[in-house]
């Protein structure tokens, strides 16, 4: 267990909140639309990553992989980010944030579970109360930009009506118990425009077009040499 510091944006006020995190879960293949879901599966198969055993699937990673830093270090040049919404359970409540499931794609070709453990998972340091967005959840927008060869490109974009609803995502992962306190769960992603590829910097956001606000964060990717 370790502490992560956030700010809760409740529209008319902001409140600092430190959460004790003891579980990190990466939910994969969470698409509500089987066509879009299969497109992402095919995208990964194209780079040698096997189909999942089930859809959705819930990977566990070390909680300490979570960070709100503005840079991460990775081994070699075969990793990339993925924008996702993040749900965090705390004292029976659920908060919503945004994060990047940064993953080593080379390792992913032989073990998805191990690949999820290879890289830090970056979160934005701002959260929303889920009650504030529950009524228009499907209209929320996930978006990412990547810096590739010196150019900033739109990398992913989509609305959450393409993803499993929150209650279904939690029920399928945790049964009737609800999201456990201290658990941060990444909720899935969209196919990359132009295909999955590494970037030197990754920017991601969760936009609420109804309440006219966004959660944004960005981080640099520092590739360490792989020797021998």
PDB file of N, CA and C in Angstrom, residues 102-191:
ATOM      1  N   UNK A 102       0.787   2.532 -19.976  1.00  0.00           N
ATOM      2  CA  UNK A 102       2.009   2.433 -20.774  1.00  0.00           C
ATOM      3  C   UNK A 102       2.502   0.985 -20.729  1.00  0.00           C
ATOM      4  N   UNK A 103       2.748   0.401 -21.902  1.00  0.00           N
ATOM      5  CA  UNK A 103       2.987  -1.041 -22.009  1.00  0.00           C
ATOM      6  C   UNK A 103       4.169  -1.330 -22.917  1.00  0.00           C
ATOM      7  N   UNK A 104       4.965  -2.317 -22.533  1.00  0.00           N
ATOM      8  CA  UNK A 104       6.076  -2.779 -23.370  1.00  0.00           C
ATOM      9  C   UNK A 104       5.530  -3.723 -24.432  1.00  0.00           C
ATOM     10  N   UNK A 105       5.522  -3.282 -25.683  1.00  0.00           N
ATOM     11  CA  UNK A 105       4.896  -4.064 -26.759  1.00  0.00           C
ATOM     12  C   UNK A 105       5.705  -5.299 -27.147  1.00  0.00           C
ATOM     13  N   UNK A 106       7.019  -5.237 -26.991  1.00  0.00           N
ATOM     14  CA  UNK A 106       7.836  -6.405 -27.305  1.00  0.00           C
ATOM     15  C   UNK A 106       7.556  -7.532 -26.321  1.00  0.00           C
ATOM     16  N   UNK A 107       7.508  -7.199 -25.045  1.00  0.00           N
ATOM     17  CA  UNK A 107       7.189  -8.209 -24.031  1.00  0.00           C
ATOM     18  C   UNK A 107       5.758  -8.699 -24.202  1.00  0.00           C
ATOM     19  N   UNK A 108       4.868  -7.807 -24.632  1.00  0.00           N
ATOM     20  CA  UNK A 108       3.463  -8.157 -24.800  1.00  0.00           C
ATOM     21  C   UNK A 108       3.259  -9.289 -25.804  1.00  0.00           C
ATOM     22  N   UNK A 109       4.198  -9.463 -26.733  1.00  0.00           N
ATOM     23  CA  UNK A 109       4.045 -10.520 -27.729  1.00  0.00           C
ATOM     24  C   UNK A 109       4.175 -11.915 -27.127  1.00  0.00           C
ATOM     25  N   UNK A 110       4.806 -12.018 -25.954  1.00  0.00           N
ATOM     26  CA  UNK A 110       4.887 -13.346 -25.329  1.00  0.00           C
ATOM     27  C   UNK A 110       4.172 -13.442 -23.996  1.00  0.00           C
ATOM     28  N   UNK A 111       3.861 -12.308 -23.345  1.00  0.00           N
ATOM     29  CA  UNK A 111       3.084 -12.353 -22.106  1.00  0.00           C
ATOM     30  C   UNK A 111       2.475 -10.987 -21.833  1.00  0.00           C
ATOM     31  N   UNK A 112       1.162 -10.888 -22.005  1.00  0.00           N
ATOM     32  CA  UNK A 112       0.492  -9.618 -21.747  1.00  0.00           C
ATOM     33  C   UNK A 112       0.615  -9.242 -20.277  1.00  0.00           C
ATOM     34  N   UNK A 113       0.448 -10.225 -19.394  1.00  0.00           N
ATOM     35  CA  UNK A 113       0.524  -9.950 -17.960  1.00  0.00           C
ATOM     36  C   UNK A 113       1.879  -9.367 -17.575  1.00  0.00           C
ATOM     37  N   UNK A 114       2.953  -9.962 -18.075  1.00  0.00           N
ATOM     38  CA  UNK A 114       4.291  -9.457 -17.759  1.00  0.00           C
ATOM     39  C   UNK A 114       4.494  -8.077 -18.367  1.00  0.00           C
ATOM     40  N   UNK A 115       3.985  -7.853 -19.571  1.00  0.00           N
ATOM     41  CA  UNK A 115       4.168  -6.555 -20.232  1.00  0.00           C
ATOM     42  C   UNK A 115       3.510  -5.434 -19.436  1.00  0.00           C
ATOM     43  N   UNK A 116       2.389  -5.733 -18.796  1.00  0.00           N
ATOM     44  CA  UNK A 116       1.704  -4.721 -18.004  1.00  0.00           C
ATOM     45  C   UNK A 116       2.525  -4.301 -16.786  1.00  0.00           C
ATOM     46  N   UNK A 117       3.373  -5.214 -16.321  1.00  0.00           N
ATOM     47  CA  UNK A 117       4.183  -4.950 -15.141  1.00  0.00           C
ATOM     48  C   UNK A 117       5.468  -4.189 -15.487  1.00  0.00           C
ATOM     49  N   UNK A 118       5.819  -4.110 -16.760  1.00  0.00           N
ATOM     50  CA  UNK A 118       7.117  -3.577 -17.171  1.00  0.00           C
ATOM     51  C   UNK A 118       7.226  -2.058 -17.045  1.00  0.00           C
ATOM     52  N   UNK A 119       6.118  -1.353 -17.181  1.00  0.00           N
ATOM     53  CA  UNK A 119       6.177   0.111 -17.259  1.00  0.00           C
ATOM     54  C   UNK A 119       5.286   0.754 -16.205  1.00  0.00           C
ATOM     55  N   UNK A 120       5.674   1.964 -15.789  1.00  0.00           N
ATOM     56  CA  UNK A 120       4.831   2.740 -14.885  1.00  0.00           C
ATOM     57  C   UNK A 120       3.512   3.102 -15.579  1.00  0.00           C
ATOM     58  N   UNK A 121       2.457   3.183 -14.788  1.00  0.00           N
ATOM     59  CA  UNK A 121       1.138   3.592 -15.276  1.00  0.00           C
ATOM     60  C   UNK A 121       0.890   5.026 -14.785  1.00  0.00           C
ATOM     61  N   UNK A 122       0.867   5.952 -15.709  1.00  0.00           N
ATOM     62  CA  UNK A 122       0.803   7.368 -15.351  1.00  0.00           C
ATOM     63  C   UNK A 122      -0.653   7.800 -15.209  1.00  0.00           C
ATOM     64  N   UNK A 123      -0.944   8.504 -14.118  1.00  0.00           N
ATOM     65  CA  UNK A 123      -2.268   9.065 -13.891  1.00  0.00           C
ATOM     66  C   UNK A 123      -2.198  10.582 -13.810  1.00  0.00           C
ATOM     67  N   UNK A 124      -3.257  11.249 -14.226  1.00  0.00           N
ATOM     68  CA  UNK A 124      -3.392  12.678 -13.974  1.00  0.00           C
ATOM     69  C   UNK A 124      -3.697  12.869 -12.490  1.00  0.00           C
ATOM     70  N   UNK A 125      -3.227  13.957 -11.889  1.00  0.00           N
ATOM     71  CA  UNK A 125      -3.408  14.160 -10.447  1.00  0.00           C
ATOM     72  C   UNK A 125      -4.747  14.788 -10.065  1.00  0.00           C
ATOM     73  N   UNK A 126      -5.736  14.714 -10.960  1.00  0.00           N
ATOM     74  CA  UNK A 126      -7.060  15.281 -10.705  1.00  0.00           C
ATOM     75  C   UNK A 126      -8.104  14.174 -10.835  1.00  0.00           C
ATOM     76  N   UNK A 127      -9.096  14.212  -9.933  1.00  0.00           N
ATOM     77  CA  UNK A 127     -10.193  13.244  -9.963  1.00  0.00           C
ATOM     78  C   UNK A 127     -11.523  13.974  -9.961  1.00  0.00           C
ATOM     79  N   UNK A 128     -12.561  13.292 -10.464  1.00  0.00           N
ATOM     80  CA  UNK A 128     -13.934  13.765 -10.365  1.00  0.00           C
ATOM     81  C   UNK A 128     -14.750  12.803  -9.512  1.00  0.00           C
ATOM     82  N   UNK A 129     -15.795  13.317  -8.904  1.00  0.00           N
ATOM     83  CA  UNK A 129     -16.791  12.468  -8.250  1.00  0.00           C
ATOM     84  C   UNK A 129     -17.605  11.780  -9.343  1.00  0.00           C
ATOM     85  N   UNK A 130     -17.792  10.470  -9.227  1.00  0.00           N
ATOM     86  CA  UNK A 130     -18.508   9.778 -10.294  1.00  0.00           C
ATOM     87  C   UNK A 130     -19.953  10.255 -10.397  1.00  0.00           C
ATOM     88  N   UNK A 131     -20.533  10.703  -9.276  1.00  0.00           N
ATOM     89  CA  UNK A 131     -21.908  11.186  -9.321  1.00  0.00           C
ATOM     90  C   UNK A 131     -22.053  12.400 -10.234  1.00  0.00           C
ATOM     91  N   UNK A 132     -20.988  13.179 -10.385  1.00  0.00           N
ATOM     92  CA  UNK A 132     -21.049  14.384 -11.213  1.00  0.00           C
ATOM     93  C   UNK A 132     -21.123  14.084 -12.706  1.00  0.00           C
ATOM     94  N   UNK A 133     -20.702  12.888 -13.102  1.00  0.00           N
ATOM     95  CA  UNK A 133     -20.653  12.557 -14.532  1.00  0.00           C
ATOM     96  C   UNK A 133     -21.501  11.345 -14.900  1.00  0.00           C
ATOM     97  N   UNK A 134     -22.098  10.693 -13.896  1.00  0.00           N
ATOM     98  CA  UNK A 134     -22.832   9.453 -14.157  1.00  0.00           C
ATOM     99  C   UNK A 134     -23.984   9.664 -15.136  1.00  0.00           C
ATOM    100  N   UNK A 135     -24.662  10.807 -15.055  1.00  0.00           N
ATOM    101  CA  UNK A 135     -25.818  11.049 -15.903  1.00  0.00           C
ATOM    102  C   UNK A 135     -25.490  11.280 -17.368  1.00  0.00           C
ATOM    103  N   UNK A 136     -24.254  11.614 -17.665  1.00  0.00           N
ATOM    104  CA  UNK A 136     -23.850  11.806 -19.065  1.00  0.00           C
ATOM    105  C   UNK A 136     -22.541  11.067 -19.362  1.00  0.00           C
ATOM    106  N   UNK A 137     -22.337   9.946 -18.693  1.00  0.00           N
ATOM    107  CA  UNK A 137     -21.099   9.170 -18.808  1.00  0.00           C
ATOM    108  C   UNK A 137     -20.738   8.853 -20.256  1.00  0.00           C
ATOM    109  N   UNK A 138     -21.717   8.436 -21.027  1.00  0.00           N
ATOM    110  CA  UNK A 138     -21.441   8.008 -22.403  1.00  0.00           C
ATOM    111  C   UNK A 138     -20.937   9.140 -23.287  1.00  0.00           C
ATOM    112  N   UNK A 139     -21.110  10.389 -22.867  1.00  0.00           N
ATOM    113  CA  UNK A 139     -20.669  11.516 -23.675  1.00  0.00           C
ATOM    114  C   UNK A 139     -19.241  11.953 -23.347  1.00  0.00           C
ATOM    115  N   UNK A 140     -18.658  11.402 -22.297  1.00  0.00           N
ATOM    116  CA  UNK A 140     -17.273  11.741 -21.966  1.00  0.00           C
ATOM    117  C   UNK A 140     -16.346  11.277 -23.087  1.00  0.00           C
ATOM    118  N   UNK A 141     -15.276  12.029 -23.297  1.00  0.00           N
ATOM    119  CA  UNK A 141     -14.360  11.771 -24.408  1.00  0.00           C
ATOM    120  C   UNK A 141     -12.964  11.443 -23.875  1.00  0.00           C
ATOM    121  N   UNK A 142     -12.405  10.352 -24.347  1.00  0.00           N
ATOM    122  CA  UNK A 142     -10.998  10.041 -24.109  1.00  0.00           C
ATOM    123  C   UNK A 142     -10.205  10.450 -25.340  1.00  0.00           C
ATOM    124  N   UNK A 143      -9.034  11.082 -25.097  1.00  0.00           N
ATOM    125  CA  UNK A 143      -8.229  11.560 -26.230  1.00  0.00           C
ATOM    126  C   UNK A 143      -6.754  11.516 -25.836  1.00  0.00           C
ATOM    127  N   UNK A 144      -5.920  11.169 -26.800  1.00  0.00           N
ATOM    128  CA  UNK A 144      -4.473  11.240 -26.552  1.00  0.00           C
ATOM    129  C   UNK A 144      -3.768  11.803 -27.770  1.00  0.00           C
ATOM    130  N   UNK A 145      -2.654  12.468 -27.506  1.00  0.00           N
ATOM    131  CA  UNK A 145      -1.729  12.927 -28.546  1.00  0.00           C
ATOM    132  C   UNK A 145      -0.349  12.356 -28.234  1.00  0.00           C
ATOM    133  N   UNK A 146       0.374  12.032 -29.280  1.00  0.00           N
ATOM    134  CA  UNK A 146       1.721  11.489 -29.119  1.00  0.00           C
ATOM    135  C   UNK A 146       2.710  12.321 -29.923  1.00  0.00           C
ATOM    136  N   UNK A 147       3.878  12.502 -29.346  1.00  0.00           N
ATOM    137  CA  UNK A 147       4.965  13.171 -30.058  1.00  0.00           C
ATOM    138  C   UNK A 147       5.818  12.094 -30.725  1.00  0.00           C
ATOM    139  N   UNK A 148       5.747  12.065 -32.055  1.00  0.00           N
ATOM    140  CA  UNK A 148       6.438  11.034 -32.838  1.00  0.00           C
ATOM    141  C   UNK A 148       7.287  11.720 -33.902  1.00  0.00           C
ATOM    142  N   UNK A 149       8.576  11.450 -33.885  1.00  0.00           N
ATOM    143  CA  UNK A 149       9.506  12.078 -34.837  1.00  0.00           C
ATOM    144  C   UNK A 149       9.378  13.600 -34.829  1.00  0.00           C
ATOM    145  N   UNK A 150       9.213  14.159 -33.644  1.00  0.00           N
ATOM    146  CA  UNK A 150       9.170  15.604 -33.491  1.00  0.00           C
ATOM    147  C   UNK A 150       7.843  16.259 -33.786  1.00  0.00           C
ATOM    148  N   UNK A 151       6.833  15.482 -34.150  1.00  0.00           N
ATOM    149  CA  UNK A 151       5.524  16.048 -34.485  1.00  0.00           C
ATOM    150  C   UNK A 151       4.462  15.552 -33.489  1.00  0.00           C
ATOM    151  N   UNK A 152       3.542  16.448 -33.120  1.00  0.00           N
ATOM    152  CA  UNK A 152       2.437  16.095 -32.229  1.00  0.00           C
ATOM    153  C   UNK A 152       1.262  15.607 -33.077  1.00  0.00           C
ATOM    154  N   UNK A 153       0.835  14.360 -32.863  1.00  0.00           N
ATOM    155  CA  UNK A 153      -0.231  13.777 -33.673  1.00  0.00           C
ATOM    156  C   UNK A 153      -1.360  13.285 -32.769  1.00  0.00           C
ATOM    157  N   UNK A 154      -2.585  13.369 -33.277  1.00  0.00           N
ATOM    158  CA  UNK A 154      -3.722  12.784 -32.585  1.00  0.00           C
ATOM    159  C   UNK A 154      -3.565  11.267 -32.634  1.00  0.00           C
ATOM    160  N   UNK A 155      -3.526  10.647 -31.480  1.00  0.00           N
ATOM    161  CA  UNK A 155      -3.203   9.222 -31.405  1.00  0.00           C
ATOM    162  C   UNK A 155      -4.439   8.358 -31.130  1.00  0.00           C
ATOM    163  N   UNK A 156      -5.322   8.835 -30.248  1.00  0.00           N
ATOM    164  CA  UNK A 156      -6.553   8.102 -29.932  1.00  0.00           C
ATOM    165  C   UNK A 156      -7.664   9.111 -29.630  1.00  0.00           C
ATOM    166  N   UNK A 157      -8.904   8.719 -29.917  1.00  0.00           N
ATOM    167  CA  UNK A 157     -10.035   9.558 -29.560  1.00  0.00           C
ATOM    168  C   UNK A 157     -11.315   8.742 -29.656  1.00  0.00           C
ATOM    169  N   UNK A 158     -12.189   8.919 -28.669  1.00  0.00           N
ATOM    170  CA  UNK A 158     -13.470   8.225 -28.694  1.00  0.00           C
ATOM    171  C   UNK A 158     -14.308   8.582 -27.484  1.00  0.00           C
ATOM    172  N   UNK A 159     -15.609   8.324 -27.572  1.00  0.00           N
ATOM    173  CA  UNK A 159     -16.523   8.580 -26.469  1.00  0.00           C
ATOM    174  C   UNK A 159     -16.782   7.291 -25.694  1.00  0.00           C
ATOM    175  N   UNK A 160     -17.152   7.452 -24.421  1.00  0.00           N
ATOM    176  CA  UNK A 160     -17.257   6.297 -23.533  1.00  0.00           C
ATOM    177  C   UNK A 160     -18.490   5.442 -23.798  1.00  0.00           C
ATOM    178  N   UNK A 161     -19.347   5.861 -24.727  1.00  0.00           N
ATOM    179  CA  UNK A 161     -20.433   4.961 -25.100  1.00  0.00           C
ATOM    180  C   UNK A 161     -19.911   3.729 -25.829  1.00  0.00           C
ATOM    181  N   UNK A 162     -18.651   3.758 -26.219  1.00  0.00           N
ATOM    182  CA  UNK A 162     -18.027   2.599 -26.858  1.00  0.00           C
ATOM    183  C   UNK A 162     -17.481   1.598 -25.836  1.00  0.00           C
ATOM    184  N   UNK A 163     -17.445   1.999 -24.562  1.00  0.00           N
ATOM    185  CA  UNK A 163     -16.885   1.156 -23.504  1.00  0.00           C
ATOM    186  C   UNK A 163     -18.001   0.563 -22.648  1.00  0.00           C
ATOM    187  N   UNK A 164     -17.684  -0.524 -21.961  1.00  0.00           N
ATOM    188  CA  UNK A 164     -18.621  -1.078 -21.006  1.00  0.00           C
ATOM    189  C   UNK A 164     -19.012  -0.021 -19.981  1.00  0.00           C
ATOM    190  N   UNK A 165     -20.258  -0.044 -19.571  1.00  0.00           N
ATOM    191  CA  UNK A 165     -20.717   0.868 -18.533  1.00  0.00           C
ATOM    192  C   UNK A 165     -19.983   0.573 -17.228  1.00  0.00           C
ATOM    193  N   UNK A 166     -19.852   1.590 -16.382  1.00  0.00           N
ATOM    194  CA  UNK A 166     -19.103   1.449 -15.137  1.00  0.00           C
ATOM    195  C   UNK A 166     -19.628   0.294 -14.298  1.00  0.00           C
ATOM    196  N   UNK A 167     -20.949   0.224 -14.139  1.00  0.00           N
ATOM    197  CA  UNK A 167     -21.503  -0.836 -13.294  1.00  0.00           C
ATOM    198  C   UNK A 167     -21.198  -2.225 -13.837  1.00  0.00           C
ATOM    199  N   UNK A 168     -21.200  -2.372 -15.171  1.00  0.00           N
ATOM    200  CA  UNK A 168     -20.872  -3.670 -15.770  1.00  0.00           C
ATOM    201  C   UNK A 168     -19.393  -3.994 -15.601  1.00  0.00           C
ATOM    202  N   UNK A 169     -18.547  -2.994 -15.781  1.00  0.00           N
ATOM    203  CA  UNK A 169     -17.110  -3.199 -15.639  1.00  0.00           C
ATOM    204  C   UNK A 169     -16.762  -3.645 -14.223  1.00  0.00           C
ATOM    205  N   UNK A 170     -17.377  -2.996 -13.237  1.00  0.00           N
ATOM    206  CA  UNK A 170     -17.109  -3.369 -11.842  1.00  0.00           C
ATOM    207  C   UNK A 170     -17.717  -4.728 -11.517  1.00  0.00           C
ATOM    208  N   UNK A 171     -18.931  -4.985 -11.970  1.00  0.00           N
ATOM    209  CA  UNK A 171     -19.594  -6.263 -11.677  1.00  0.00           C
ATOM    210  C   UNK A 171     -18.826  -7.440 -12.254  1.00  0.00           C
ATOM    211  N   UNK A 172     -18.369  -7.323 -13.492  1.00  0.00           N
ATOM    212  CA  UNK A 172     -17.654  -8.419 -14.129  1.00  0.00           C
ATOM    213  C   UNK A 172     -16.284  -8.658 -13.493  1.00  0.00           C
ATOM    214  N   UNK A 173     -15.700  -7.585 -12.935  1.00  0.00           N
ATOM    215  CA  UNK A 173     -14.389  -7.728 -12.327  1.00  0.00           C
ATOM    216  C   UNK A 173     -14.408  -8.101 -10.865  1.00  0.00           C
ATOM    217  N   UNK A 174     -15.459  -7.679 -10.151  1.00  0.00           N
ATOM    218  CA  UNK A 174     -15.462  -7.852  -8.693  1.00  0.00           C
ATOM    219  C   UNK A 174     -16.760  -8.435  -8.154  1.00  0.00           C
ATOM    220  N   UNK A 175     -17.672  -8.841  -9.025  1.00  0.00           N
ATOM    221  CA  UNK A 175     -18.924  -9.411  -8.562  1.00  0.00           C
ATOM    222  C   UNK A 175     -19.796  -8.358  -7.895  1.00  0.00           C
ATOM    223  N   UNK A 176     -20.561  -8.787  -6.909  1.00  0.00           N
ATOM    224  CA  UNK A 176     -21.473  -7.877  -6.234  1.00  0.00           C
ATOM    225  C   UNK A 176     -20.840  -7.066  -5.126  1.00  0.00           C
ATOM    226  N   UNK A 177     -19.524  -7.193  -4.935  1.00  0.00           N
ATOM    227  CA  UNK A 177     -18.851  -6.500  -3.842  1.00  0.00           C
ATOM    228  C   UNK A 177     -18.564  -5.036  -4.148  1.00  0.00           C
ATOM    229  N   UNK A 178     -18.628  -4.667  -5.404  1.00  0.00           N
ATOM    230  CA  UNK A 178     -18.285  -3.306  -5.782  1.00  0.00           C
ATOM    231  C   UNK A 178     -16.778  -3.128  -5.882  1.00  0.00           C
ATOM    232  N   UNK A 179     -16.365  -1.936  -6.291  1.00  0.00           N
ATOM    233  CA  UNK A 179     -14.938  -1.636  -6.433  1.00  0.00           C
ATOM    234  C   UNK A 179     -14.320  -1.517  -5.039  1.00  0.00           C
ATOM    235  N   UNK A 180     -13.292  -2.324  -4.735  1.00  0.00           N
ATOM    236  CA  UNK A 180     -12.724  -2.298  -3.384  1.00  0.00           C
ATOM    237  C   UNK A 180     -12.076  -0.959  -3.052  1.00  0.00           C
ATOM    238  N   UNK A 181     -12.106  -0.606  -1.780  1.00  0.00           N
ATOM    239  CA  UNK A 181     -11.375   0.578  -1.329  1.00  0.00           C
ATOM    240  C   UNK A 181      -9.894   0.397  -1.632  1.00  0.00           C
ATOM    241  N   UNK A 182      -9.261   1.447  -2.116  1.00  0.00           N
ATOM    242  CA  UNK A 182      -7.836   1.385  -2.408  1.00  0.00           C
ATOM    243  C   UNK A 182      -7.497   0.721  -3.725  1.00  0.00           C
ATOM    244  N   UNK A 183      -8.504   0.438  -4.540  1.00  0.00           N
ATOM    245  CA  UNK A 183      -8.273  -0.192  -5.848  1.00  0.00           C
ATOM    246  C   UNK A 183      -8.394   0.849  -6.952  1.00  0.00           C
ATOM    247  N   UNK A 184      -7.386   0.920  -7.813  1.00  0.00           N
ATOM    248  CA  UNK A 184      -7.416   1.763  -9.003  1.00  0.00           C
ATOM    249  C   UNK A 184      -7.545   0.860 -10.221  1.00  0.00           C
ATOM    250  N   UNK A 185      -8.594   1.023 -10.982  1.00  0.00           N
ATOM    251  CA  UNK A 185      -8.838   0.174 -12.146  1.00  0.00           C
ATOM    252  C   UNK A 185      -8.871   1.011 -13.420  1.00  0.00           C
ATOM    253  N   UNK A 186      -7.988   0.677 -14.359  1.00  0.00           N
ATOM    254  CA  UNK A 186      -7.985   1.288 -15.687  1.00  0.00           C
ATOM    255  C   UNK A 186      -9.071   0.603 -16.511  1.00  0.00           C
ATOM    256  N   UNK A 187      -9.847   1.416 -17.269  1.00  0.00           N
ATOM    257  CA  UNK A 187     -11.075   0.902 -17.848  1.00  0.00           C
ATOM    258  C   UNK A 187     -11.068   0.523 -19.309  1.00  0.00           C
ATOM    259  N   UNK A 188      -9.921   0.516 -19.971  1.00  0.00           N
ATOM    260  CA  UNK A 188      -9.888   0.141 -21.377  1.00  0.00           C
ATOM    261  C   UNK A 188      -9.559   1.317 -22.271  1.00  0.00           C
ATOM    262  N   UNK A 189      -9.305   1.039 -23.548  1.00  0.00           N
ATOM    263  CA  UNK A 189      -8.806   2.078 -24.446  1.00  0.00           C
ATOM    264  C   UNK A 189      -9.387   1.936 -25.842  1.00  0.00           C
ATOM    265  N   UNK A 190      -8.976   2.839 -26.723  1.00  0.00           N
ATOM    266  CA  UNK A 190      -9.398   2.829 -28.119  1.00  0.00           C
ATOM    267  C   UNK A 190      -8.220   2.478 -29.024  1.00  0.00           C
ATOM    268  N   UNK A 191      -8.539   2.018 -30.226  1.00  0.00           N
ATOM    269  CA  UNK A 191      -7.501   1.726 -31.204  1.00  0.00           C
ATOM    270  C   UNK A 191      -6.711   3.003 -31.522  1.00  0.00           C
TER     271      UNK A 191
END
